[in-house]
Amino acid sequence: MLDIRRESSEVRVGIIGTGFIAQIHARAARQAGARLAAVADVDEERALQAGRLFGAERAFGSAENLIESELVDVVHVCTPNHLHAPLALKALDAGLAVICEKPLATDAPTAALMAERARDAGLVAAVPFVYRFHAMVREARARLADLGRISLIQGSYLQDWLLKSTDDNWRVDPAKGGPGRTIGDIGSHWFDLVEFVTGERITKLCAQTSVVVADRVTSGPVLTEDLATIHFATASGALGSVAVSQVAPGRKNRLFLEISATTGSLAFDQESPERLWLGGREGSQALVRDPMTLTEAAKPYSPLPAGHPQGFQDCFNSFIADTYATVKGEHREGLPLFQDGARAAHLTDAALQSAKEGAWVAC
């Protein structure tokens, strides 16, 4: 918890990990006005290099030393997936707030345990489902409430960064990335966005998975899915489908969501985040992000004037700022917490079970 002897506005941050996503966390922490107190990596030299790059005050050669240092209030876990649970739990046991990358854990029971531990300790524990923080996603959520009963939810999350046999990453190894690679890595974002925007709970699903690149030059035979298609239904009876792939040529990070309801439809494309498509029987329109016309729910996430594009880092900045505000006792609507990470892990496990059994699975 925050030390009351310090200025209430000061949050001391420690980042575990030094890769791409850790850099994103570090930029967002600085933007939020936090004190970047420490960074850690299993390789001390790498930690020192990252410390200089991030602007951190200290560098540690182990995550445990950072957690036990008493120099930080919030720990950011930005490591390979298999380390998320042990490090986040250790930080929670030390009485620290935690921001842990997704997937929260490589299996649903462990993710549920993490959520329970954070809740019982009364600590803020958040997961970077940052697409919630696009202004036009908040706009979609607000407008959907007036469109009536939802009938259809459809979309995709497509990437191509693992298209070639020479493309490789620790995520391909189930020992490090978990048994559900594409579903857990990007499908979790899509499912979280669906349930956040619609307020609907997915109650059952049926999935198929496929390995397209059977062998990779570095790691050998591939044991985790390159793509998946998933059909589902919600508690209200809405039907849905999604395709997720990390081998879709030309698609870099295309998260797409379209929702049809009684009196209208809407669609959001993460690669064109400044626009929200609004569909109607008598006509359709593309709503452009403009803080002068957005709903009250969306305005806080639109700090720049219309015509000044916002993107992924802006979303991350908003997520981190909201998390730190929550640590200081303020309320922020829609902050994704460990229970949301546990929910995503549950849906991932359900999809893998469905694909294995060739049957519908209750969620």
CSV table of C-alpha atoms in Angstrom, one decimal:
chain,number,residue,atom,x,y,z
A,1,MET,CA,0.0,0.0,0.0
A,2,LEU,CA,1.1,3.6,-0.4
A,3,ASP,CA,3.2,5.1,2.4
A,4,ILE,CA,1.1,7.9,3.8
A,5,ARG,CA,4.3,9.8,4.8
A,6,ARG,CA,5.0,10.5,1.1
A,7,GLU,CA,3.1,12.9,-1.1
A,8,SER,CA,-0.2,11.3,-2.0
A,9,SER,CA,0.4,11.9,-5.7
A,10,GLU,CA,3.7,9.9,-5.7
A,11,VAL,CA,3.4,6.3,-6.9
A,12,ARG,CA,6.7,4.3,-6.9
A,13,VAL,CA,6.8,1.8,-9.8
A,14,GLY,CA,8.8,-1.3,-10.4
A,15,ILE,CA,8.8,-3.1,-13.7
A,16,ILE,CA,9.7,-6.8,-14.0
A,17,GLY,CA,10.8,-7.5,-17.6
A,18,THR,CA,12.7,-5.5,-20.2
A,19,GLY,CA,11.1,-6.4,-23.6
A,20,PHE,CA,8.8,-4.5,-25.9
A,21,ILE,CA,5.7,-4.4,-23.6
A,22,ALA,CA,7.9,-3.4,-20.6
A,23,GLN,CA,8.9,-0.3,-22.6
A,24,ILE,CA,5.2,0.5,-23.2
A,25,HIS,CA,4.6,0.2,-19.5
A,26,ALA,CA,7.5,2.5,-18.7
A,27,ARG,CA,6.4,5.2,-21.1
A,28,ALA,CA,2.9,5.0,-19.6
A,29,ALA,CA,4.2,5.2,-16.0
A,30,ARG,CA,6.2,8.3,-16.8
A,31,GLN,CA,3.2,9.9,-18.6
A,32,ALA,CA,1.1,9.3,-15.5
A,33,GLY,CA,3.6,11.1,-13.3
A,34,ALA,CA,4.8,8.1,-11.4
A,35,ARG,CA,8.3,7.6,-10.1
A,36,LEU,CA,10.0,4.8,-12.0
A,37,ALA,CA,11.9,3.4,-9.0
A,38,ALA,CA,13.2,0.1,-10.4
A,39,VAL,CA,13.4,-2.4,-13.2
A,40,ALA,CA,14.3,-6.1,-13.0
A,41,ASP,CA,15.4,-8.9,-15.3
A,42,VAL,CA,17.0,-12.3,-14.8
A,43,ASP,CA,20.1,-10.9,-16.6
A,44,GLU,CA,21.5,-8.0,-14.5
A,45,GLU,CA,23.3,-6.4,-17.5
A,46,ARG,CA,20.0,-6.4,-19.4
A,47,ALA,CA,18.3,-4.9,-16.4
A,48,LEU,CA,21.0,-2.1,-16.2
A,49,GLN,CA,20.5,-1.4,-19.9
A,50,ALA,CA,16.7,-1.3,-19.6
A,51,GLY,CA,17.1,0.9,-16.5
A,52,ARG,CA,19.0,3.5,-18.6
A,53,LEU,CA,16.5,3.2,-21.4
A,54,PHE,CA,13.4,3.4,-19.2
A,55,GLY,CA,14.8,6.1,-16.9
A,56,ALA,CA,14.6,3.9,-13.8
A,57,GLU,CA,16.4,4.8,-10.6
A,58,ARG,CA,17.6,1.2,-9.8
A,59,ALA,CA,18.1,-2.1,-11.7
A,60,PHE,CA,17.9,-5.5,-10.1
A,61,GLY,CA,19.1,-8.9,-11.4
A,62,SER,CA,16.1,-10.7,-10.0
A,63,ALA,CA,12.4,-10.0,-9.7
A,64,GLU,CA,12.4,-11.2,-6.1
A,65,ASN,CA,14.9,-8.6,-5.1
A,66,LEU,CA,12.8,-5.8,-6.6
A,67,ILE,CA,9.6,-7.1,-4.9
A,68,GLU,CA,11.4,-7.3,-1.5
A,69,SER,CA,13.3,-4.0,-1.9
A,70,GLU,CA,10.5,-1.8,-0.3
A,71,LEU,CA,11.3,0.7,-3.0
A,72,VAL,CA,8.0,0.3,-4.9
A,73,ASP,CA,4.2,0.5,-4.4
A,74,VAL,CA,3.1,-1.0,-7.7
A,75,VAL,CA,4.8,-3.9,-9.5
A,76,HIS,CA,4.3,-4.3,-13.3
A,77,VAL,CA,4.8,-8.0,-14.4
A,78,CYS,CA,5.9,-7.9,-18.0
A,79,THR,CA,7.5,-11.4,-18.4
A,80,PRO,CA,6.8,-14.5,-20.4
A,81,ASN,CA,3.4,-16.0,-19.4
A,82,HIS,CA,4.6,-18.8,-17.2
A,83,LEU,CA,6.1,-16.3,-14.8
A,84,HIS,CA,3.0,-14.2,-14.4
A,85,ALA,CA,1.4,-16.1,-11.6
A,86,PRO,CA,4.4,-16.7,-9.3
A,87,LEU,CA,5.6,-13.2,-9.6
A,88,ALA,CA,2.2,-11.5,-9.2
A,89,LEU,CA,1.4,-13.7,-6.2
A,90,LYS,CA,4.7,-12.9,-4.6
A,91,ALA,CA,4.0,-9.1,-5.1
A,92,LEU,CA,0.5,-9.5,-3.6
A,93,ASP,CA,1.9,-11.3,-0.6
A,94,ALA,CA,4.3,-8.4,-0.1
A,95,GLY,CA,1.3,-6.0,0.1
A,96,LEU,CA,2.0,-4.4,-3.3
A,97,ALA,CA,-0.5,-3.4,-6.0
A,98,VAL,CA,0.1,-5.3,-9.3
A,99,ILE,CA,-0.3,-4.7,-13.0
A,100,CYS,CA,0.2,-8.1,-14.7
A,101,GLU,CA,0.2,-8.7,-18.4
A,102,LYS,CA,-2.2,-11.1,-20.0
A,103,PRO,CA,-2.9,-13.9,-20.0
A,104,LEU,CA,-3.0,-13.6,-16.2
A,105,ALA,CA,-2.0,-17.2,-15.9
A,106,THR,CA,-1.5,-20.2,-18.2
A,107,ASP,CA,-4.6,-22.0,-16.8
A,108,ALA,CA,-7.9,-20.8,-15.5
A,109,PRO,CA,-7.7,-22.2,-11.9
A,110,THR,CA,-4.5,-20.3,-11.2
A,111,ALA,CA,-5.9,-17.1,-12.7
A,112,ALA,CA,-8.9,-17.5,-10.4
A,113,LEU,CA,-6.6,-18.0,-7.4
A,114,MET,CA,-4.8,-14.8,-8.3
A,115,ALA,CA,-8.0,-12.8,-8.5
A,116,GLU,CA,-9.1,-14.3,-5.1
A,117,ARG,CA,-5.8,-13.4,-3.5
A,118,ALA,CA,-5.9,-9.8,-4.7
A,119,ARG,CA,-9.6,-9.4,-3.5
A,120,ASP,CA,-8.9,-10.9,-0.1
A,121,ALA,CA,-5.8,-8.7,0.4
A,122,GLY,CA,-7.8,-5.6,-0.7
A,123,LEU,CA,-5.1,-4.7,-3.2
A,124,VAL,CA,-5.5,-3.2,-6.6
A,125,ALA,CA,-4.6,-5.8,-9.3
A,126,ALA,CA,-5.1,-4.9,-12.9
A,127,VAL,CA,-4.7,-6.5,-16.3
A,128,PRO,CA,-3.9,-4.4,-19.5
A,129,PHE,CA,-7.0,-5.1,-21.5
A,130,VAL,CA,-6.1,-1.7,-23.0
A,131,TYR,CA,-8.5,-1.7,-25.9
A,132,ARG,CA,-11.2,-0.8,-23.4
A,133,PHE,CA,-9.5,2.6,-23.3
A,134,HIS,CA,-10.1,3.7,-26.9
A,135,ALA,CA,-12.4,6.6,-26.8
A,136,MET,CA,-14.6,5.1,-29.5
A,137,VAL,CA,-14.9,1.8,-27.6
A,138,ARG,CA,-16.3,3.8,-24.6
A,139,GLU,CA,-18.5,5.5,-27.1
A,140,ALA,CA,-19.7,2.2,-28.5
A,141,ARG,CA,-20.5,0.9,-25.0
A,142,ALA,CA,-22.5,4.0,-24.2
A,143,ARG,CA,-24.5,4.1,-27.5
A,144,LEU,CA,-25.2,0.3,-27.5
A,145,ALA,CA,-27.3,0.7,-24.4
A,146,ASP,CA,-29.9,2.6,-26.4
A,147,LEU,CA,-30.0,0.1,-29.4
A,148,GLY,CA,-32.2,-2.6,-27.8
A,149,ARG,CA,-31.6,-6.3,-27.6
A,150,ILE,CA,-28.4,-7.6,-29.1
A,151,SER,CA,-28.8,-10.3,-31.7
A,152,LEU,CA,-25.4,-10.9,-33.2
A,153,ILE,CA,-21.8,-10.3,-32.2
A,154,GLN,CA,-19.1,-11.0,-34.8
A,155,GLY,CA,-15.5,-10.1,-35.4
A,156,SER,CA,-11.8,-11.1,-35.6
A,157,TYR,CA,-8.4,-10.5,-34.3
A,158,LEU,CA,-5.8,-11.0,-37.0
A,159,GLN,CA,-2.0,-10.8,-37.1
A,160,ASP,CA,0.7,-12.1,-39.4
A,161,TRP,CA,3.9,-11.9,-37.2
A,162,LEU,CA,4.2,-15.7,-37.0
A,163,LEU,CA,3.3,-16.4,-40.6
A,164,LYS,CA,6.7,-17.9,-41.7
A,165,SER,CA,8.6,-20.9,-40.4
A,166,THR,CA,11.5,-18.6,-39.6
A,167,ASP,CA,9.2,-16.5,-37.3
A,168,ASP,CA,9.5,-17.6,-33.8
A,169,ASN,CA,8.9,-16.5,-30.2
A,170,TRP,CA,8.7,-17.9,-26.7
A,171,ARG,CA,4.9,-17.8,-27.0
A,172,VAL,CA,5.1,-20.8,-29.3
A,173,ASP,CA,6.5,-22.9,-26.5
A,174,PRO,CA,3.6,-24.1,-24.3
A,175,ALA,CA,6.0,-24.4,-21.4
A,176,LYS,CA,6.4,-20.6,-21.5
A,177,GLY,CA,3.4,-19.3,-23.3
A,178,GLY,CA,0.8,-21.8,-22.1
A,179,PRO,CA,-1.3,-24.3,-24.0
A,180,GLY,CA,-3.5,-21.7,-25.8
A,181,ARG,CA,-1.3,-19.4,-27.7
A,182,THR,CA,-3.4,-17.4,-30.2
A,183,ILE,CA,-6.6,-17.7,-28.1
A,184,GLY,CA,-4.8,-16.8,-24.9
A,185,ASP,CA,-2.7,-14.0,-26.4
A,186,ILE,CA,-5.1,-12.1,-28.6
A,187,GLY,CA,-8.4,-14.0,-28.3
A,188,SER,CA,-8.5,-12.9,-24.6
A,189,HIS,CA,-8.5,-9.3,-25.7
A,190,TRP,CA,-11.4,-9.8,-28.1
A,191,PHE,CA,-13.5,-11.7,-25.5
A,192,ASP,CA,-12.8,-9.1,-22.9
A,193,LEU,CA,-13.8,-6.3,-25.3
A,194,VAL,CA,-17.1,-8.1,-26.2
A,195,GLU,CA,-18.2,-8.6,-22.6
A,196,PHE,CA,-17.1,-5.1,-21.6
A,197,VAL,CA,-18.9,-3.3,-24.5
A,198,THR,CA,-22.0,-5.4,-24.5
A,199,GLY,CA,-22.4,-6.2,-20.8
A,200,GLU,CA,-23.2,-9.7,-22.0
A,201,ARG,CA,-21.7,-12.9,-20.6
A,202,ILE,CA,-20.7,-15.7,-23.0
A,203,THR,CA,-22.5,-18.8,-21.7
A,204,LYS,CA,-21.3,-21.5,-24.2
A,205,LEU,CA,-18.9,-21.8,-27.0
A,206,CYS,CA,-17.7,-24.2,-29.7
A,207,ALA,CA,-14.1,-23.9,-31.1
A,208,GLN,CA,-11.9,-25.2,-33.8
A,209,THR,CA,-8.1,-24.7,-33.9
A,210,SER,CA,-5.5,-25.2,-36.5
A,211,VAL,CA,-1.7,-25.3,-36.7
A,212,VAL,CA,-0.7,-23.8,-40.1
A,213,VAL,CA,3.1,-23.7,-39.6
A,214,ALA,CA,3.8,-27.2,-38.4
A,215,ASP,CA,7.5,-26.7,-37.7
A,216,ARG,CA,9.5,-23.6,-36.9
A,217,VAL,CA,13.2,-23.3,-37.6
A,218,THR,CA,14.2,-22.4,-34.1
A,219,SER,CA,11.8,-24.3,-31.8
A,220,GLY,CA,10.8,-27.3,-34.0
A,221,PRO,CA,7.3,-28.9,-34.1
A,222,VAL,CA,4.5,-26.5,-33.1
A,223,LEU,CA,2.2,-27.6,-30.3
A,224,THR,CA,0.0,-24.5,-30.0
A,225,GLU,CA,-2.6,-23.1,-32.3
A,226,ASP,CA,-1.9,-20.6,-35.1
A,227,LEU,CA,-5.5,-19.8,-35.5
A,228,ALA,CA,-9.0,-20.6,-34.2
A,229,THR,CA,-12.6,-20.0,-35.1
A,230,ILE,CA,-15.1,-19.8,-32.2
A,231,HIS,CA,-18.9,-19.7,-32.1
A,232,PHE,CA,-20.7,-18.7,-29.0
A,233,ALA,CA,-23.9,-17.6,-27.3
A,234,THR,CA,-24.6,-15.1,-24.6
A,235,ALA,CA,-26.9,-15.2,-21.6
A,236,SER,CA,-29.5,-13.1,-23.4
A,237,GLY,CA,-29.5,-15.4,-26.4
A,238,ALA,CA,-27.3,-13.4,-28.7
A,239,LEU,CA,-25.2,-15.4,-31.1
A,240,GLY,CA,-21.6,-14.7,-32.0
A,241,SER,CA,-18.5,-15.8,-33.9
A,242,VAL,CA,-14.8,-14.8,-34.0
A,243,ALA,CA,-11.7,-15.7,-35.9
A,244,VAL,CA,-8.3,-15.2,-34.3
A,245,SER,CA,-5.0,-15.8,-36.2
A,246,GLN,CA,-1.4,-15.0,-36.0
A,247,VAL,CA,-0.8,-16.2,-39.6
A,248,ALA,CA,-3.1,-13.9,-41.6
A,249,PRO,CA,-0.9,-12.2,-44.3
A,250,GLY,CA,-1.1,-8.4,-44.2
A,251,ARG,CA,-3.0,-8.1,-41.0
A,252,LYS,CA,-0.7,-6.6,-38.3
A,253,ASN,CA,-3.0,-6.0,-35.4
A,254,ARG,CA,-6.5,-6.0,-36.7
A,255,LEU,CA,-9.0,-6.3,-33.8
A,256,PHE,CA,-12.5,-5.9,-35.3
A,257,LEU,CA,-15.9,-6.0,-33.5
A,258,GLU,CA,-19.4,-5.6,-34.9
A,259,ILE,CA,-22.6,-5.8,-32.9
A,260,SER,CA,-26.1,-5.9,-34.3
A,261,ALA,CA,-29.1,-4.9,-32.1
A,262,THR,CA,-32.8,-4.2,-32.4
A,263,THR,CA,-32.6,-0.6,-33.8
A,264,GLY,CA,-29.0,-0.4,-35.0
A,265,SER,CA,-25.5,-1.8,-35.4
A,266,LEU,CA,-22.0,-0.5,-34.6
A,267,ALA,CA,-18.5,-1.6,-35.5
A,268,PHE,CA,-15.0,-0.8,-34.2
A,269,ASP,CA,-11.7,-1.5,-36.0
A,270,GLN,CA,-8.6,-1.2,-33.8
A,271,GLU,CA,-6.5,-0.3,-36.8
A,272,SER,CA,-8.8,2.7,-37.5
A,273,PRO,CA,-9.5,3.6,-33.9
A,274,GLU,CA,-10.6,7.2,-34.6
A,275,ARG,CA,-13.9,6.0,-36.1
A,276,LEU,CA,-17.0,4.1,-35.0
A,277,TRP,CA,-19.4,2.8,-37.6
A,278,LEU,CA,-23.0,3.3,-36.8
A,279,GLY,CA,-25.5,1.3,-38.9
A,280,GLY,CA,-29.2,1.8,-39.3
A,281,ARG,CA,-32.0,0.6,-41.6
A,282,GLU,CA,-32.5,4.1,-43.0
A,283,GLY,CA,-28.8,5.0,-43.2
A,284,SER,CA,-25.4,4.6,-41.7
A,285,GLN,CA,-22.6,6.9,-40.7
A,286,ALA,CA,-19.0,6.9,-39.5
A,287,LEU,CA,-18.6,8.8,-36.3
A,288,VAL,CA,-15.2,10.4,-35.9
A,289,ARG,CA,-13.6,10.9,-32.5
A,290,ASP,CA,-14.3,14.4,-31.3
A,291,PRO,CA,-14.3,15.3,-27.6
A,292,MET,CA,-16.9,18.1,-28.5
A,293,THR,CA,-19.5,15.5,-29.5
A,294,LEU,CA,-18.6,12.3,-27.5
A,295,THR,CA,-20.7,11.0,-24.7
A,296,GLU,CA,-19.6,11.7,-21.1
A,297,ALA,CA,-18.4,8.1,-20.8
A,298,ALA,CA,-15.9,8.6,-23.7
A,299,LYS,CA,-14.7,12.1,-23.2
A,300,PRO,CA,-12.1,11.3,-20.5
A,301,TYR,CA,-10.4,9.0,-23.0
A,302,SER,CA,-10.2,11.6,-25.7
A,303,PRO,CA,-7.6,14.1,-24.4
A,304,LEU,CA,-6.6,15.3,-27.9
A,305,PRO,CA,-8.7,17.5,-30.1
A,306,ALA,CA,-10.4,16.0,-33.2
A,307,GLY,CA,-8.0,15.5,-36.0
A,308,HIS,CA,-5.1,14.6,-33.8
A,309,PRO,CA,-5.1,10.8,-33.9
A,310,GLN,CA,-4.8,8.7,-30.8
A,311,GLY,CA,-3.6,5.1,-30.7
A,312,PHE,CA,-2.3,2.2,-28.7
A,313,GLN,CA,0.1,4.1,-26.5
A,314,ASP,CA,-2.6,6.6,-25.6
A,315,CYS,CA,-4.8,3.7,-24.5
A,316,PHE,CA,-2.0,2.3,-22.4
A,317,ASN,CA,-1.4,5.6,-20.9
A,318,SER,CA,-5.1,5.9,-19.9
A,319,PHE,CA,-5.1,2.4,-18.4
A,320,ILE,CA,-2.0,3.0,-16.3
A,321,ALA,CA,-3.3,6.4,-15.1
A,322,ASP,CA,-6.6,4.9,-14.1
A,323,THR,CA,-4.8,2.1,-12.3
A,324,TYR,CA,-2.6,4.4,-10.3
A,325,ALA,CA,-5.6,6.6,-9.5
A,326,THR,CA,-7.4,3.5,-8.1
A,327,VAL,CA,-4.3,2.6,-6.0
A,328,LYS,CA,-4.7,6.1,-4.5
A,329,GLY,CA,-8.3,5.4,-3.6
A,330,GLU,CA,-10.1,7.0,-6.5
A,331,HIS,CA,-12.7,5.2,-8.6
A,332,ARG,CA,-12.3,4.6,-12.4
A,333,GLU,CA,-15.1,3.0,-14.4
A,334,GLY,CA,-14.1,0.0,-16.5
A,335,LEU,CA,-10.7,-0.7,-15.0
A,336,PRO,CA,-9.9,-4.3,-16.0
A,337,LEU,CA,-9.0,-6.2,-12.8
A,338,PHE,CA,-7.7,-9.6,-12.0
A,339,GLN,CA,-11.2,-11.0,-12.1
A,340,ASP,CA,-11.4,-9.9,-15.7
A,341,GLY,CA,-8.1,-11.6,-16.4
A,342,ALA,CA,-9.4,-14.8,-14.7
A,343,ARG,CA,-12.6,-14.6,-16.9
A,344,ALA,CA,-10.5,-14.4,-20.0
A,345,ALA,CA,-8.4,-17.4,-18.8
A,346,HIS,CA,-11.6,-19.3,-18.2
A,347,LEU,CA,-12.9,-18.6,-21.8
A,348,THR,CA,-9.5,-19.6,-23.2
A,349,ASP,CA,-9.6,-23.0,-21.3
A,350,ALA,CA,-13.2,-23.5,-22.5
A,351,ALA,CA,-12.2,-22.9,-26.1
A,352,LEU,CA,-9.3,-25.3,-25.9
A,353,GLN,CA,-11.5,-27.9,-24.3
A,354,SER,CA,-14.1,-27.5,-27.0
A,355,ALA,CA,-11.5,-27.8,-29.8
A,356,LYS,CA,-10.1,-31.0,-28.2
A,357,GLU,CA,-13.5,-32.6,-27.6
A,358,GLY,CA,-15.2,-31.3,-30.8
A,359,ALA,CA,-18.2,-30.2,-28.7
A,360,TRP,CA,-20.0,-27.2,-27.2
A,361,VAL,CA,-18.6,-26.2,-23.7
A,362,ALA,CA,-20.5,-24.2,-21.1
A,363,CYS,CA,-18.8,-21.1,-19.8
